[in-house]
Amino acid sequence: MASIMPPIPRAFFLYGEPILILSGVLNTLLKPTAITSMLPAHLARRPTSDPYPSPLEHLLALQTASIMFLVVCISTAVMLYATNARVVHGLVLSYAIADIPHWASLLYVLGRDGLSQWGTWDTSLWLQFFIPMLTMGIKVGYLTGAFGPDRVDSEGNAKEKSK
């Protein structure tokens, strides 16, 4: 449960991470072309200049939003109800590992050509790189104890609050 965490990671994993993910859900649902529109035009390879999403873009947006919503639900359940530090650490480690394919997929799609044209990137593309760097720092910081120790007993379970 999040109550075992030091204050900064507790606030981040209870509020910050879910809000960031939910904003991605809303952005994807409200603008299904959000993913392709953030890419430089020649890399998006949209078959048309029509501002409406193609059926494929719409499908990918809905599936992406569904998966991101599932992540928020699982995260919230673990942070609110798990009583063992290993479960919480496992979730945070999973989040950190999931950031790696996030960057890898961006680098793959952009390729050498897209990366060399970094001056043409819009804000949303920059955020796709820098927000995960910030969140990775918090995740690694928590896992390494940089924010302080967890409040757990010798078996790794949450300590009871003294009255």
mmCIF file of N, CA, C and O in Angstrom, residues 4 83-85 150-160:
data_model
loop_
_atom_site.group_PDB
_atom_site.id
_atom_site.type_symbol
_atom_site.label_atom_id
_atom_site.label_comp_id
_atom_site.label_asym_id
_atom_site.label_seq_id
_atom_site.Cartn_x
_atom_site.Cartn_y
_atom_site.Cartn_z
ATOM 1 N N ILE A 4 3.158 2.770 2.967
ATOM 2 C CA ILE A 4 4.492 2.334 3.369
ATOM 3 C C ILE A 4 5.571 3.202 2.735
ATOM 4 O O ILE A 4 6.702 3.206 3.174
ATOM 5 N N THR A 83 -0.577 -4.937 1.004
ATOM 6 C CA THR A 83 0.003 -4.715 2.337
ATOM 7 C C THR A 83 1.453 -5.170 2.426
ATOM 8 O O THR A 83 2.065 -5.043 3.475
ATOM 9 N N ASN A 84 1.987 -5.708 1.342
ATOM 10 C CA ASN A 84 3.346 -6.220 1.353
ATOM 11 C C ASN A 84 4.230 -5.350 0.458
ATOM 12 O O ASN A 84 3.873 -5.063 -0.681
ATOM 13 N N ALA A 85 5.386 -4.965 0.966
ATOM 14 C CA ALA A 85 6.299 -4.093 0.228
ATOM 15 C C ALA A 85 6.774 -4.740 -1.068
ATOM 16 O O ALA A 85 6.993 -4.034 -2.057
ATOM 17 N N ASP A 150 11.096 2.390 3.313
ATOM 18 C CA ASP A 150 9.681 2.053 3.467
ATOM 19 C C ASP A 150 9.386 1.839 4.944
ATOM 20 O O ASP A 150 10.275 1.488 5.720
ATOM 21 N N ARG A 151 8.130 2.022 5.311
ATOM 22 C CA ARG A 151 7.700 1.755 6.686
ATOM 23 C C ARG A 151 7.085 0.365 6.722
ATOM 24 O O ARG A 151 5.888 0.191 6.528
ATOM 25 N N VAL A 152 7.963 -0.625 6.916
ATOM 26 C CA VAL A 152 7.524 -2.025 6.940
ATOM 27 C C VAL A 152 8.135 -2.744 8.132
ATOM 28 O O VAL A 152 9.159 -2.321 8.665
ATOM 29 N N ASP A 153 7.485 -3.853 8.524
ATOM 30 C CA ASP A 153 8.042 -4.668 9.596
ATOM 31 C C ASP A 153 9.082 -5.626 9.018
ATOM 32 O O ASP A 153 9.390 -5.584 7.828
ATOM 33 N N SER A 154 9.610 -6.513 9.834
ATOM 34 C CA SER A 154 10.685 -7.411 9.390
ATOM 35 C C SER A 154 10.234 -8.393 8.309
ATOM 36 O O SER A 154 11.062 -8.948 7.596
ATOM 37 N N GLU A 155 8.928 -8.599 8.153
ATOM 38 C CA GLU A 155 8.422 -9.513 7.125
ATOM 39 C C GLU A 155 8.041 -8.777 5.839
ATOM 40 O O GLU A 155 7.549 -9.395 4.897
ATOM 41 N N GLY A 156 8.255 -7.468 5.795
ATOM 42 C CA GLY A 156 7.952 -6.707 4.586
ATOM 43 C C GLY A 156 6.517 -6.212 4.519
ATOM 44 O O GLY A 156 6.083 -5.694 3.503
ATOM 45 N N ASN A 157 5.766 -6.373 5.620
ATOM 46 C CA ASN A 157 4.388 -5.899 5.639
ATOM 47 C C ASN A 157 4.317 -4.495 6.229
ATOM 48 O O ASN A 157 5.166 -4.087 7.012
ATOM 49 N N ALA A 158 3.274 -3.776 5.866
ATOM 50 C CA ALA A 158 3.114 -2.403 6.345
ATOM 51 C C ALA A 158 3.070 -2.386 7.859
ATOM 52 O O ALA A 158 2.424 -3.213 8.491
ATOM 53 N N LYS A 159 3.799 -1.403 8.453
ATOM 54 C CA LYS A 159 3.755 -1.251 9.911
ATOM 55 C C LYS A 159 2.415 -0.650 10.294
ATOM 56 O O LYS A 159 1.870 0.191 9.589
ATOM 57 N N GLU A 160 1.933 -1.097 11.420
ATOM 58 C CA GLU A 160 0.696 -0.513 11.951
ATOM 59 C C GLU A 160 1.019 0.883 12.475
ATOM 60 O O GLU A 160 2.063 1.107 13.094
#
